[in-house]
PDB file of C-alpha atoms and ligand atoms in Angstrom:
ATOM      1  CA  UNK A 589     -12.710 -53.732   1.854  1.00  0.00           C
ATOM      2  CA  UNK A 590     -15.445 -51.409   2.456  1.00  0.00           C
ATOM      3  CA  UNK A 591     -13.571 -50.191   5.513  1.00  0.00           C
ATOM      4  CA  UNK A 592     -10.519 -49.725   3.524  1.00  0.00           C
ATOM      5  CA  UNK A 593     -12.483 -47.202   1.106  1.00  0.00           C
ATOM      6  CA  UNK A 594     -13.772 -45.631   4.047  1.00  0.00           C
ATOM      7  CA  UNK A 595     -10.544 -45.033   5.622  1.00  0.00           C
ATOM      8  CA  UNK A 596      -9.178 -43.492   2.233  1.00  0.00           C
ATOM      9  CA  UNK A 597     -12.149 -41.264   1.907  1.00  0.00           C
ATOM     10  CA  UNK A 598     -11.327 -40.073   5.324  1.00  0.00           C
ATOM     11  CA  UNK A 599      -7.797 -39.572   4.738  1.00  0.00           C
ATOM     12  CA  UNK A 600      -8.847 -37.521   1.567  1.00  0.00           C
ATOM     13  CA  UNK A 601     -10.968 -35.461   3.796  1.00  0.00           C
ATOM     14  CA  UNK A 602      -8.243 -35.060   6.351  1.00  0.00           C
ATOM     15  CA  UNK A 603      -5.800 -33.438   3.664  1.00  0.00           C
ATOM     16  CA  UNK A 604      -8.220 -31.364   2.087  1.00  0.00           C
ATOM     17  CA  UNK A 605      -9.471 -29.936   5.472  1.00  0.00           C
ATOM     18  CA  UNK A 606      -5.283 -29.701   6.186  1.00  0.00           C
ATOM     19  CA  UNK A 607      -4.744 -27.901   2.910  1.00  0.00           C
ATOM     20  CA  UNK A 608      -7.682 -25.600   3.110  1.00  0.00           C
ATOM     21  CA  UNK A 609      -6.260 -24.463   6.816  1.00  0.00           C
ATOM     22  CA  UNK A 610      -2.632 -24.091   5.332  1.00  0.00           C
ATOM     23  CA  UNK A 611      -4.094 -22.061   2.566  1.00  0.00           C
ATOM     24  CA  UNK A 612      -6.119 -19.838   4.665  1.00  0.00           C
ATOM     25  CA  UNK A 613      -3.134 -19.224   6.881  1.00  0.00           C
ATOM     26  CA  UNK A 614      -1.025 -18.376   3.921  1.00  0.00           C
ATOM     27  CA  UNK A 615      -3.431 -16.027   2.717  1.00  0.00           C
ATOM     28  CA  UNK A 616      -3.714 -14.172   6.097  1.00  0.00           C
ATOM     29  CA  UNK A 617       0.057 -14.033   6.317  1.00  0.00           C
ATOM     30  CA  UNK A 618       0.884 -12.950   2.766  1.00  0.00           C
ATOM     31  CA  UNK A 619      -1.876 -10.948   1.699  1.00  0.00           C
ATOM     32  CA  UNK A 620      -3.805 -10.018   4.473  1.00  0.00           C
ATOM     33  CA  UNK A 621      -2.110  -9.582   7.993  1.00  0.00           C
ATOM     34  CA  UNK A 622       1.624  -8.531   5.694  1.00  0.00           C
ATOM     35  CA  UNK A 623       4.544  -8.131   8.403  1.00  0.00           C
ATOM     36  CA  UNK A 624       3.586  -5.861  11.078  1.00  0.00           C
ATOM     37  CA  UNK A 625       3.937  -4.731  14.843  1.00  0.00           C
ATOM     38  CA  UNK A 626       2.282  -2.446  16.925  1.00  0.00           C
ATOM     39  CA  UNK A 627       4.106   1.000  17.492  1.00  0.00           C
ATOM     40  CA  UNK A 628       4.057   2.905  20.928  1.00  0.00           C
ATOM     41  CA  UNK A 629       1.936   5.501  19.349  1.00  0.00           C
ATOM     42  CA  UNK A 630      -0.880   3.183  18.317  1.00  0.00           C
ATOM     43  CA  UNK A 631       0.053   3.003  14.814  1.00  0.00           C
ATOM     44  CA  UNK A 632       1.130  -0.158  12.932  1.00  0.00           C
ATOM     45  CA  UNK A 633       4.409  -0.575  11.913  1.00  0.00           C
ATOM     46  CA  UNK A 634       5.297  -1.956   8.633  1.00  0.00           C
ATOM     47  CA  UNK A 635       8.610  -4.061   9.142  1.00  0.00           C
ATOM     48  CA  UNK A 636      10.898  -3.616   5.949  1.00  0.00           C
ATOM     49  CA  UNK A 637      14.821  -4.165   5.511  1.00  0.00           C
ATOM     50  CA  UNK A 638      16.734  -0.776   5.628  1.00  0.00           C
ATOM     51  CA  UNK A 639      17.169  -1.035   1.891  1.00  0.00           C
ATOM     52  CA  UNK A 640      13.417  -1.432   1.516  1.00  0.00           C
ATOM     53  CA  UNK A 641      12.334   1.074   3.795  1.00  0.00           C
ATOM     54  CA  UNK A 642      14.970   3.624   2.129  1.00  0.00           C
ATOM     55  CA  UNK A 643      13.050   2.826  -1.398  1.00  0.00           C
ATOM     56  CA  UNK A 644       9.594   3.337  -0.144  1.00  0.00           C
ATOM     57  CA  UNK A 645      10.311   6.498   2.077  1.00  0.00           C
ATOM     58  CA  UNK A 646      12.395   7.772  -1.663  1.00  0.00           C
ATOM     59  CA  UNK A 647       9.160   7.117  -3.200  1.00  0.00           C
ATOM     60  CA  UNK A 648       7.176   8.884  -0.693  1.00  0.00           C
ATOM     61  CA  UNK A 649       9.426  11.943  -1.262  1.00  0.00           C
ATOM     62  CA  UNK A 650       8.647  11.766  -4.961  1.00  0.00           C
ATOM     63  CA  UNK A 651       4.706  12.121  -4.232  1.00  0.00           C
ATOM     64  CA  UNK A 652       5.531  15.199  -1.832  1.00  0.00           C
ATOM     65  CA  UNK A 653       7.106  16.661  -4.780  1.00  0.00           C
ATOM     66  CA  UNK A 654       4.312  15.646  -7.293  1.00  0.00           C
ATOM     67  CA  UNK A 655       1.572  17.456  -4.953  1.00  0.00           C
ATOM     68  CA  UNK A 656       3.795  20.477  -4.381  1.00  0.00           C
ATOM     69  CA  UNK A 657       4.157  20.616  -8.134  1.00  0.00           C
ATOM     70  CA  UNK A 658       0.405  20.438  -8.861  1.00  0.00           C
ATOM     71  CA  UNK A 659       0.019  22.980  -6.316  1.00  0.00           C
ATOM     72  CA  UNK A 660       2.495  25.478  -7.852  1.00  0.00           C
ATOM     73  CA  UNK A 661       1.147  24.970 -11.582  1.00  0.00           C
ATOM     74  CA  UNK A 662      -2.605  25.438 -10.239  1.00  0.00           C
ATOM     75  CA  UNK A 663      -1.332  28.643  -8.790  1.00  0.00           C
ATOM     76  CA  UNK A 664       0.491  29.565 -12.091  1.00  0.00           C
ATOM     77  CA  UNK A 665      -2.536  28.652 -14.472  1.00  0.00           C
ATOM     78  CA  UNK A 666      -0.617  25.902 -15.884  1.00  0.00           C
ATOM     79  CA  UNK A 667      -3.225  22.833 -15.845  1.00  0.00           C
ATOM     80  CA  UNK A 668      -1.157  20.808 -18.503  1.00  0.00           C
ATOM     81  CA  UNK A 669       1.973  20.861 -16.070  1.00  0.00           C
ATOM     82  CA  UNK A 670      -0.561  20.308 -13.572  1.00  0.00           C
ATOM     83  CA  UNK A 671      -2.035  17.134 -15.456  1.00  0.00           C
ATOM     84  CA  UNK A 672       1.385  15.686 -16.694  1.00  0.00           C
ATOM     85  CA  UNK A 673       2.544  15.762 -12.913  1.00  0.00           C
ATOM     86  CA  UNK A 674      -0.843  14.099 -11.819  1.00  0.00           C
ATOM     87  CA  UNK A 675      -0.714  11.226 -14.591  1.00  0.00           C
ATOM     88  CA  UNK A 676       3.099  10.652 -13.871  1.00  0.00           C
ATOM     89  CA  UNK A 677       2.088   9.485 -10.365  1.00  0.00           C
ATOM     90  CA  UNK A 678      -0.994   7.613 -11.454  1.00  0.00           C
ATOM     91  CA  UNK A 679      -1.288   3.564 -12.192  1.00  0.00           C
ATOM     92  CA  UNK A 680       1.545   3.572 -14.322  1.00  0.00           C
ATOM     93  CA  UNK A 681       4.172   4.381 -11.486  1.00  0.00           C
ATOM     94  CA  UNK A 682       2.734   1.823  -8.863  1.00  0.00           C
ATOM     95  CA  UNK A 683       5.632  -0.485  -8.694  1.00  0.00           C
ATOM     96  CA  UNK A 684       6.559  -2.727  -6.185  1.00  0.00           C
ATOM     97  CA  UNK A 685       8.842  -5.414  -5.665  1.00  0.00           C
ATOM     98  CA  UNK A 686       7.086  -8.819  -4.678  1.00  0.00           C
ATOM     99  CA  UNK A 687       9.518  -8.784  -1.758  1.00  0.00           C
ATOM    100  CA  UNK A 688       8.035  -5.530  -0.078  1.00  0.00           C
ATOM    101  CA  UNK A 689       4.228  -6.162  -1.220  1.00  0.00           C
ATOM    102  CA  UNK A 690       4.069  -9.486   0.806  1.00  0.00           C
ATOM    103  CA  UNK A 691       4.934  -7.581   3.838  1.00  0.00           C
ATOM    104  CA  UNK A 692       2.248  -4.939   3.135  1.00  0.00           C
ATOM    105  CA  UNK A 693      -1.188  -5.205   4.977  1.00  0.00           C
ATOM    106  CA  UNK A 694      -3.867  -5.426   2.624  1.00  0.00           C
ATOM    107  CA  UNK A 695      -5.437  -2.404   3.788  1.00  0.00           C
ATOM    108  CA  UNK A 696      -2.220  -0.733   3.076  1.00  0.00           C
ATOM    109  CA  UNK A 697      -1.782  -2.240  -0.495  1.00  0.00           C
ATOM    110  CA  UNK A 698      -5.580  -0.872  -0.838  1.00  0.00           C
ATOM    111  CA  UNK A 699      -4.856   2.684   0.002  1.00  0.00           C
ATOM    112  CA  UNK A 700      -1.263   2.698  -1.742  1.00  0.00           C
ATOM    113  CA  UNK A 701      -3.076   1.833  -5.226  1.00  0.00           C
ATOM    114  CA  UNK A 702      -6.066   4.008  -4.886  1.00  0.00           C
ATOM    115  CA  UNK A 703      -3.612   7.020  -4.236  1.00  0.00           C
ATOM    116  CA  UNK A 704      -2.081   6.068  -7.603  1.00  0.00           C
ATOM    117  CA  UNK A 705      -5.561   5.795  -9.416  1.00  0.00           C
ATOM    118  CA  UNK A 706      -6.506   8.790  -7.576  1.00  0.00           C
ATOM    119  CA  UNK A 707      -3.888  10.465  -9.278  1.00  0.00           C
ATOM    120  CA  UNK A 708      -5.016   9.033 -12.601  1.00  0.00           C
ATOM    121  CA  UNK A 709      -8.460  10.766 -11.822  1.00  0.00           C
ATOM    122  CA  UNK A 710      -6.929  13.870 -10.595  1.00  0.00           C
ATOM    123  CA  UNK A 711      -5.143  13.883 -13.933  1.00  0.00           C
ATOM    124  CA  UNK A 712      -8.740  13.110 -16.025  1.00  0.00           C
ATOM    125  CA  UNK A 713     -10.335  16.076 -13.943  1.00  0.00           C
ATOM    126  CA  UNK A 714      -7.716  18.424 -14.760  1.00  0.00           C
ATOM    127  CA  UNK A 715      -8.189  17.716 -18.530  1.00  0.00           C
ATOM    128  CA  UNK A 716     -11.869  18.303 -18.076  1.00  0.00           C
ATOM    129  CA  UNK A 717     -11.172  21.637 -16.688  1.00  0.00           C
ATOM    130  CA  UNK A 718     -10.111  25.229 -16.684  1.00  0.00           C
ATOM    131  CA  UNK A 719     -10.765  26.023 -13.007  1.00  0.00           C
ATOM    132  CA  UNK A 720      -7.267  26.051 -11.093  1.00  0.00           C
ATOM    133  CA  UNK A 721      -9.358  26.231  -7.609  1.00  0.00           C
ATOM    134  CA  UNK A 722     -11.444  23.553  -8.500  1.00  0.00           C
ATOM    135  CA  UNK A 723      -7.879  21.750  -9.154  1.00  0.00           C
ATOM    136  CA  UNK A 724      -6.620  22.707  -5.745  1.00  0.00           C
ATOM    137  CA  UNK A 725      -9.639  21.032  -4.099  1.00  0.00           C
ATOM    138  CA  UNK A 726      -9.273  17.692  -5.796  1.00  0.00           C
ATOM    139  CA  UNK A 727      -5.753  17.729  -4.872  1.00  0.00           C
ATOM    140  CA  UNK A 728      -7.146  18.372  -1.130  1.00  0.00           C
ATOM    141  CA  UNK A 729      -9.430  15.511  -1.647  1.00  0.00           C
ATOM    142  CA  UNK A 730      -6.470  12.872  -2.797  1.00  0.00           C
ATOM    143  CA  UNK A 731      -4.366  14.213  -0.090  1.00  0.00           C
ATOM    144  CA  UNK A 732      -6.882  12.549   2.499  1.00  0.00           C
ATOM    145  CA  UNK A 733      -5.337   9.578   1.471  1.00  0.00           C
ATOM    146  CA  UNK A 734      -1.634  10.450   2.423  1.00  0.00           C
ATOM    147  CA  UNK A 735      -2.877  11.601   5.717  1.00  0.00           C
ATOM    148  CA  UNK A 736      -5.277   8.841   6.321  1.00  0.00           C
ATOM    149  CA  UNK A 737      -2.265   6.508   5.822  1.00  0.00           C
ATOM    150  CA  UNK A 738       0.356   8.461   7.792  1.00  0.00           C
ATOM    151  CA  UNK A 739      -2.521   8.331  10.651  1.00  0.00           C
ATOM    152  CA  UNK A 740      -2.313   4.592  10.871  1.00  0.00           C
ATOM    153  CA  UNK A 741       0.958   3.344   9.473  1.00  0.00           C
ATOM    154  CA  UNK A 742       4.792   3.739  10.185  1.00  0.00           C
ATOM    155  CA  UNK A 743       8.114   1.798   8.650  1.00  0.00           C
ATOM    156  CA  UNK A 744      10.119   0.102  11.295  1.00  0.00           C
ATOM    157  CA  UNK A 745      13.359  -2.118  10.456  1.00  0.00           C
ATOM    158  CA  UNK A 746      12.895  -6.035  10.699  1.00  0.00           C
ATOM    159  CA  UNK A 747      15.065  -7.781  13.219  1.00  0.00           C
ATOM    160  CA  UNK A 748      15.375  -4.554  15.108  1.00  0.00           C
ATOM    161  CA  UNK A 749      14.844  -4.944  18.983  1.00  0.00           C
ATOM    162  CA  UNK A 750      12.860  -2.391  19.177  1.00  0.00           C
ATOM    163  CA  UNK A 751      10.763  -0.631  16.039  1.00  0.00           C
ATOM    164  CA  UNK A 752      12.013   2.810  15.660  1.00  0.00           C
TER     165      UNK A 752
HETATM  166  C1  HEC B1480      -0.928   3.296   1.889  1.00  0.00           C
HETATM  167  C2  HEC B1480       0.227   4.236   2.766  1.00  0.00           C
HETATM  168  C3  HEC B1480       0.625   5.392   2.429  1.00  0.00           C
HETATM  169  C4  HEC B1480      -0.086   6.507   1.672  1.00  0.00           C
HETATM  170  C5  HEC B1480      -1.316   6.237   0.744  1.00  0.00           C
HETATM  171  C6  HEC B1480       1.129   7.485   1.479  1.00  0.00           C
HETATM  172  N1  HEC B1480       2.093   7.124   2.500  1.00  0.00           N
HETATM  173 FE1  HEC B1480       3.396   8.721   2.751  1.00  0.00          FE
HETATM  174  N2  HEC B1480       4.304   7.424   4.177  1.00  0.00           N
HETATM  175  C7  HEC B1480       3.779   6.166   4.652  1.00  0.00           C
HETATM  176  C8  HEC B1480       4.189   5.619   5.828  1.00  0.00           C
HETATM  177  C9  HEC B1480       4.172   4.532   6.693  1.00  0.00           C
HETATM  178  C10 HEC B1480       5.646   6.532   5.609  1.00  0.00           C
HETATM  179  C11 HEC B1480       6.519   6.728   6.911  1.00  0.00           C
HETATM  180  C12 HEC B1480       6.149   7.104   8.380  1.00  0.00           C
HETATM  181  C13 HEC B1480       6.992   6.949   9.461  1.00  0.00           C
HETATM  182  O1  HEC B1480       7.427   5.740   9.548  1.00  0.00           O
HETATM  183  O2  HEC B1480       6.628   7.428  10.614  1.00  0.00           O
HETATM  184  C14 HEC B1480       5.447   7.574   4.727  1.00  0.00           C
HETATM  185  C15 HEC B1480       6.487   9.003   4.736  1.00  0.00           C
HETATM  186  C16 HEC B1480       6.135   9.811   4.096  1.00  0.00           C
HETATM  187  C17 HEC B1480       6.907  10.965   4.026  1.00  0.00           C
HETATM  188  C18 HEC B1480       8.282  10.897   4.482  1.00  0.00           C
HETATM  189  C19 HEC B1480       9.347  10.491   3.464  1.00  0.00           C
HETATM  190  C20 HEC B1480      10.764  10.327   4.554  1.00  0.00           C
HETATM  191  O3  HEC B1480      12.084  10.570   3.880  1.00  0.00           O
HETATM  192  O4  HEC B1480      10.914  10.351   5.660  1.00  0.00           O
HETATM  193  C21 HEC B1480       6.722  11.783   3.099  1.00  0.00           C
HETATM  194  C22 HEC B1480       6.873  12.853   2.579  1.00  0.00           C
HETATM  195  C23 HEC B1480       5.105  11.247   2.628  1.00  0.00           C
HETATM  196  N3  HEC B1480       5.213  10.077   3.054  1.00  0.00           N
HETATM  197  C24 HEC B1480       4.589  11.844   1.517  1.00  0.00           C
HETATM  198  C25 HEC B1480       3.406  11.115   0.807  1.00  0.00           C
HETATM  199  C26 HEC B1480       2.415  11.886   0.227  1.00  0.00           C
HETATM  200  C27 HEC B1480       2.606  13.242  -0.605  1.00  0.00           C
HETATM  201  C28 HEC B1480       1.320  10.950  -0.223  1.00  0.00           C
HETATM  202  C29 HEC B1480       0.276  11.086  -0.686  1.00  0.00           C
HETATM  203  C30 HEC B1480      -0.008  11.550  -2.352  1.00  0.00           C
HETATM  204  C31 HEC B1480       1.784   9.825   0.485  1.00  0.00           C
HETATM  205  N4  HEC B1480       2.750   9.758   1.281  1.00  0.00           N
HETATM  206  C32 HEC B1480       0.928   8.808   0.996  1.00  0.00           C
HETATM  207  C33 HEC B1480       2.520   5.914   3.992  1.00  0.00           C
HETATM  208  C34 HEC B1480       1.769   6.218   3.063  1.00  0.00           C
END
């Protein structure tokens, strides 16, 4: 009898252990690691479908238009327009499809969300200043996120024999 209880207890522990390892592996795969390979230029390639990559690159070009617009508005002394543009790329614009998000490494997601947050912070900053040059300085700071991420990551097409 006692032996039976012992066995059950051990089976329970074993099951918990297996579940914990599984959970750990899934956390690693879906939250931390993403779907990546190493590029020949040393950067990490995030593998997406062609459609997903086009979508994300389209968002990227939108971000470039935003920073272009903010720099131009600051030069024109139109801080209201600069604030509007910055706010439009803030956290409210942070959207993502689950299918894409699970392929992104944690560091990439953190940097991406941090960039949307930085646009909100920039909008707040612009609301509290009348100095266009200070706005350009903050924009330069924010763009450290763009250059930082581009230095570390590329996009590739999943299933392609060689990531482009
Ligand atoms: C979290 C990572 C990340 C951040 C932050 C980021 N990008 Fe990107 N961006 C990428 C990756 C990856 C690519 C693809 C580069 C490649 O494949 O060589 C890319 C590509 C681009 C492209 C090229 C689009 C095309 O059609 O080829 C532009 C423009 C761009 N980003 C602008 C920006 C700007 C502006 C910012 C900051 C406001 C920014 N990105 C922030 C990751 C990021």
